[in-house]
XYZ file of C-alpha atoms in Angstrom:
306
model
C 30.577 28.703 26.385
C 33.037 28.449 23.528
C 34.932 25.259 22.966
C 38.521 25.214 24.194
C 41.142 25.425 21.460
C 42.845 22.173 20.480
C 46.009 21.346 22.319
C 49.102 22.216 20.333
C 52.355 20.492 21.273
C 54.970 22.959 22.504
C 57.694 23.846 20.012
C 60.876 21.838 20.218
C 63.737 23.862 21.648
C 66.967 24.306 19.724
C 68.861 23.136 22.823
C 66.950 19.828 22.927
C 67.647 19.235 19.240
C 71.345 20.063 19.715
C 71.654 17.684 22.685
C 69.917 14.856 20.829
C 72.189 15.370 17.820
C 75.286 15.402 20.058
C 74.243 12.100 21.645
C 73.704 10.484 18.246
C 76.909 11.963 16.816
C 79.261 10.877 19.608
C 77.786 7.620 20.883
C 77.016 6.158 17.469
C 80.507 7.091 16.330
C 81.851 4.781 19.031
C 79.478 1.874 18.361
C 81.367 0.742 15.258
C 84.362 -0.074 17.434
C 82.022 -1.637 19.999
C 80.663 -3.961 17.303
C 84.208 -4.967 16.344
C 85.125 -5.743 19.966
C 81.932 -7.801 20.377
C 82.698 -9.811 17.223
C 86.319 -10.354 18.288
C 84.993 -11.479 21.676
C 83.169 -14.440 20.141
C 79.692 -13.038 19.423
C 78.172 -13.985 16.022
C 76.999 -10.841 14.196
C 73.215 -11.322 14.044
C 72.897 -13.062 17.404
C 74.933 -10.234 18.930
C 72.822 -7.505 17.323
C 69.562 -9.311 18.067
C 70.490 -9.818 21.719
C 71.549 -6.179 21.995
C 68.321 -4.740 20.631
C 65.971 -7.256 22.244
C 67.504 -6.575 25.670
C 67.543 -2.811 25.189
C 64.022 -2.768 23.772
C 62.697 -4.948 26.577
C 64.205 -2.722 29.288
C 62.961 0.482 27.663
C 59.498 -0.994 27.032
C 59.168 -2.155 30.670
C 60.233 1.237 32.051
C 57.805 3.088 29.810
C 54.892 0.818 30.718
C 55.651 1.253 34.441
C 55.519 5.012 33.867
C 52.081 4.661 32.301
C 52.961 5.077 28.613
C 50.260 3.569 26.418
C 50.791 0.351 24.491
C 51.187 0.784 20.729
C 48.049 0.056 18.713
C 48.080 -2.837 16.211
C 48.744 -0.395 13.363
C 51.574 1.193 15.345
C 53.083 -2.225 16.052
C 52.946 -3.002 12.324
C 54.625 0.260 11.358
C 57.201 -0.114 14.130
C 57.985 -3.654 13.005
C 58.550 -2.471 9.433
C 60.889 0.263 10.648
C 62.647 -2.161 12.993
C 63.376 -4.543 10.127
C 64.679 -1.751 7.888
C 66.651 0.358 10.372
C 67.886 -2.375 12.693
C 67.520 -5.734 10.986
C 68.983 -4.596 7.674
C 70.651 -1.293 8.564
C 72.523 -2.361 11.673
C 72.524 -6.115 11.107
C 74.317 -5.831 7.769
C 76.933 -3.518 9.297
C 77.617 -6.189 11.920
C 78.013 -8.791 9.177
C 80.337 -6.480 7.236
C 82.574 -5.807 10.242
C 83.621 -9.458 10.256
C 85.898 -8.551 7.339
C 85.946 -4.728 7.201
C 87.451 -2.317 9.735
C 85.113 -0.389 12.018
C 86.275 2.941 10.619
C 85.695 1.909 7.020
C 82.223 0.619 7.898
C 81.409 4.025 9.367
C 82.699 5.736 6.215
C 80.410 3.614 4.035
C 77.421 4.324 6.277
C 78.162 8.045 5.886
C 76.183 7.790 2.641
C 72.901 7.589 4.627
C 72.014 11.297 4.174
C 72.593 10.951 0.429
C 70.050 8.160 0.211
C 67.695 10.060 2.528
C 67.913 13.035 0.172
C 67.191 10.825 -2.828
C 64.205 9.037 -1.229
C 62.808 12.330 0.071
C 63.002 13.729 -3.463
C 61.270 10.674 -4.907
C 58.566 11.117 -2.270
C 57.852 14.588 -3.604
C 60.004 16.834 -1.424
C 61.446 19.607 -3.570
C 65.244 19.775 -3.797
C 67.296 22.870 -4.574
C 70.465 23.094 -6.635
C 72.792 22.809 -3.651
C 71.086 19.611 -2.542
C 71.348 18.097 -6.027
C 75.024 19.100 -6.081
C 75.534 17.443 -2.715
C 73.806 14.269 -3.905
C 76.013 14.141 -6.990
C 79.234 14.715 -5.058
C 78.285 12.207 -2.398
C 77.409 9.427 -4.820
C 80.728 9.951 -6.613
C 82.386 9.395 -3.245
C 80.354 6.232 -2.634
C 81.358 4.847 -6.034
C 84.982 5.762 -5.402
C 84.983 4.112 -1.974
C 83.497 0.864 -3.287
C 85.534 0.758 -6.494
C 89.073 0.322 -5.269
C 89.348 0.396 -1.498
C 89.875 -2.503 0.890
C 86.153 -3.204 0.540
C 86.990 -4.841 -2.768
C 88.731 -7.672 -0.919
C 85.511 -8.535 0.889
C 82.534 -9.120 -1.453
C 80.226 -9.856 1.493
C 81.301 -6.702 3.285
C 80.920 -4.698 0.084
C 77.323 -5.819 -0.526
C 76.391 -5.444 3.143
C 77.719 -1.897 3.329
C 75.929 -0.953 0.114
C 72.534 -2.238 1.265
C 72.706 -1.177 4.940
C 72.582 2.618 4.422
C 69.898 2.278 1.732
C 67.649 0.310 4.104
C 68.253 2.741 6.962
C 67.573 5.784 4.778
C 64.401 4.326 3.273
C 63.044 3.484 6.717
C 63.839 6.971 8.009
C 62.015 8.706 5.145
C 59.156 6.187 5.150
C 58.496 6.953 8.825
C 57.501 10.572 8.187
C 53.744 10.976 8.581
C 53.118 7.375 9.695
C 51.009 6.338 12.642
C 53.724 5.527 15.168
C 53.881 5.400 18.978
C 55.396 8.226 21.005
C 59.134 8.578 20.250
C 60.514 6.497 23.123
C 57.820 3.810 22.936
C 58.432 3.769 19.198
C 62.129 3.156 19.791
C 61.330 0.314 22.197
C 58.862 -1.297 19.775
C 61.308 -1.078 16.887
C 64.134 -2.568 18.953
C 61.914 -5.438 20.107
C 60.760 -6.214 16.568
C 64.128 -5.689 14.908
C 65.963 -7.654 17.596
C 63.579 -10.601 17.326
C 63.960 -10.683 13.531
C 67.770 -10.675 13.807
C 67.779 -13.500 16.348
C 65.556 -15.612 14.088
C 67.733 -14.798 11.064
C 70.912 -15.595 12.989
C 69.716 -19.018 14.076
C 68.303 -19.695 10.593
C 71.708 -18.933 9.075
C 73.414 -21.340 11.465
C 75.030 -18.845 13.828
C 76.062 -20.200 17.197
C 78.677 -20.084 19.943
C 81.691 -22.386 19.614
C 83.008 -21.107 22.958
C 81.666 -18.733 25.569
C 82.115 -15.061 24.581
C 84.930 -13.212 26.307
C 84.312 -10.670 29.059
C 85.500 -7.888 26.739
C 83.063 -8.985 24.027
C 80.147 -9.202 26.453
C 80.986 -5.793 27.918
C 80.942 -4.393 24.374
C 77.439 -5.851 23.833
C 76.288 -4.289 27.106
C 77.689 -0.914 25.999
C 75.960 -1.240 22.619
C 72.655 -2.096 24.308
C 72.772 0.611 26.966
C 74.394 3.527 25.196
C 74.058 2.710 21.503
C 70.473 1.425 21.682
C 68.579 2.789 24.672
C 70.182 6.241 24.710
C 71.351 7.006 21.160
C 68.662 5.162 19.177
C 65.942 6.728 21.329
C 67.480 10.139 20.623
C 67.448 9.385 16.892
C 63.802 8.325 16.926
C 62.955 11.503 18.850
C 64.744 13.510 16.150
C 62.763 11.761 13.406
C 59.573 12.869 15.155
C 60.670 16.492 15.576
C 63.023 17.524 12.754
C 63.388 16.809 9.058
C 64.800 13.386 8.191
C 67.825 14.982 6.517
C 68.863 16.765 9.715
C 68.297 13.605 11.756
C 70.567 11.765 9.307
C 73.331 14.362 9.504
C 75.006 12.248 12.224
C 76.551 10.303 9.359
C 79.184 12.930 8.602
C 80.380 13.098 12.240
C 80.287 9.374 13.041
C 82.999 8.394 10.526
C 85.489 10.874 11.974
C 84.907 9.583 15.502
C 84.967 5.955 14.331
C 88.204 6.402 12.355
C 89.939 8.138 15.279
C 88.808 5.507 17.792
C 89.685 2.652 15.429
C 93.198 3.996 14.877
C 93.681 4.754 18.582
C 92.218 1.665 20.243
C 92.360 -1.008 17.539
C 95.377 0.025 15.406
C 93.228 0.295 12.260
C 94.904 1.822 9.225
C 93.397 3.423 6.130
C 94.760 3.983 2.638
C 94.866 7.354 0.907
C 92.079 5.995 -1.341
C 89.827 5.381 1.686
C 90.506 8.805 3.194
C 89.960 10.541 -0.155
C 86.633 8.781 -0.725
C 85.528 9.633 2.799
C 86.357 13.302 2.222
C 84.247 13.366 -0.970
C 81.289 11.629 0.729
C 81.397 14.032 3.656
C 81.607 17.012 1.302
C 78.395 15.858 -0.361
C 76.683 15.309 2.993
C 77.696 18.761 4.226
C 76.299 20.326 1.034
C 72.963 18.549 1.567
C 72.798 19.634 5.206
C 73.566 23.255 4.286
C 70.897 23.178 1.579
C 68.325 22.035 4.141
C 69.374 24.710 6.614
C 68.955 27.418 3.974
C 65.702 26.130 2.497
C 62.454 27.726 3.668
C 60.548 25.512 6.078
C 57.451 24.089 4.451
C 54.956 21.583 5.694
C 55.695 18.051 4.608
C 52.700 16.153 3.334
C 52.171 12.829 4.992
C 52.132 9.839 2.735
């Protein structure tokens, strides 16, 4: 009797990819304003982010274990912890720090550079880039330089540094994850949130963060929204995308998020932006669109695992 053929995972449907992208696009676009409301409500940045991710990760982890999902192996915990520190501890944590002095919309514009850094790290890792992608990288980095050279970021050195490092850390973690031994997508999201949240809580207390007064109801509701929608739903969708599509497509949320964040910031928080900020955002998004189009047109080739 011949041996049965190895099990091959079913192909990912275009509808599932589109739904996951829509969740990441819309919900993450609103989280920048949620972070601002949480900070205004009396939550310190790292304690807020750490609480958000530790709670969300704990809930997701418990649900998955009750459903019989296997525990991550020691190697998977190690890899998940590294990703949690990069994507959440540095990527999200630094955005929270920046939003103490920078508007939510402008923070989203700065983070729009994530696909540019993903493209650069993917190229350094050996992934071949075509002319359109190189053009997109060049245009996008000009926009990043323009945004950081003369916008309202210049008035906040801490915010400037935080918003320069945050997208680099997030992009590096996203590219680094390809081909690694990681848990299943949702267990991976839970493990990363647990590890990243714990690191942010430790860092927050180490830096002297604390509560002078009890957080407001509005601020606490914002943290609950960030944990439930931004973390459990949207972050899980992003991790699923990293497992099933190229990192550049998963990172394409960055050119939709700023538009949603700017609109919500202007509508609900009376945020205003200079012509310089809007112009830089337009250049960054042009570069990101060029990169995304280059990936859509490129022939699909197998990516070697590192």
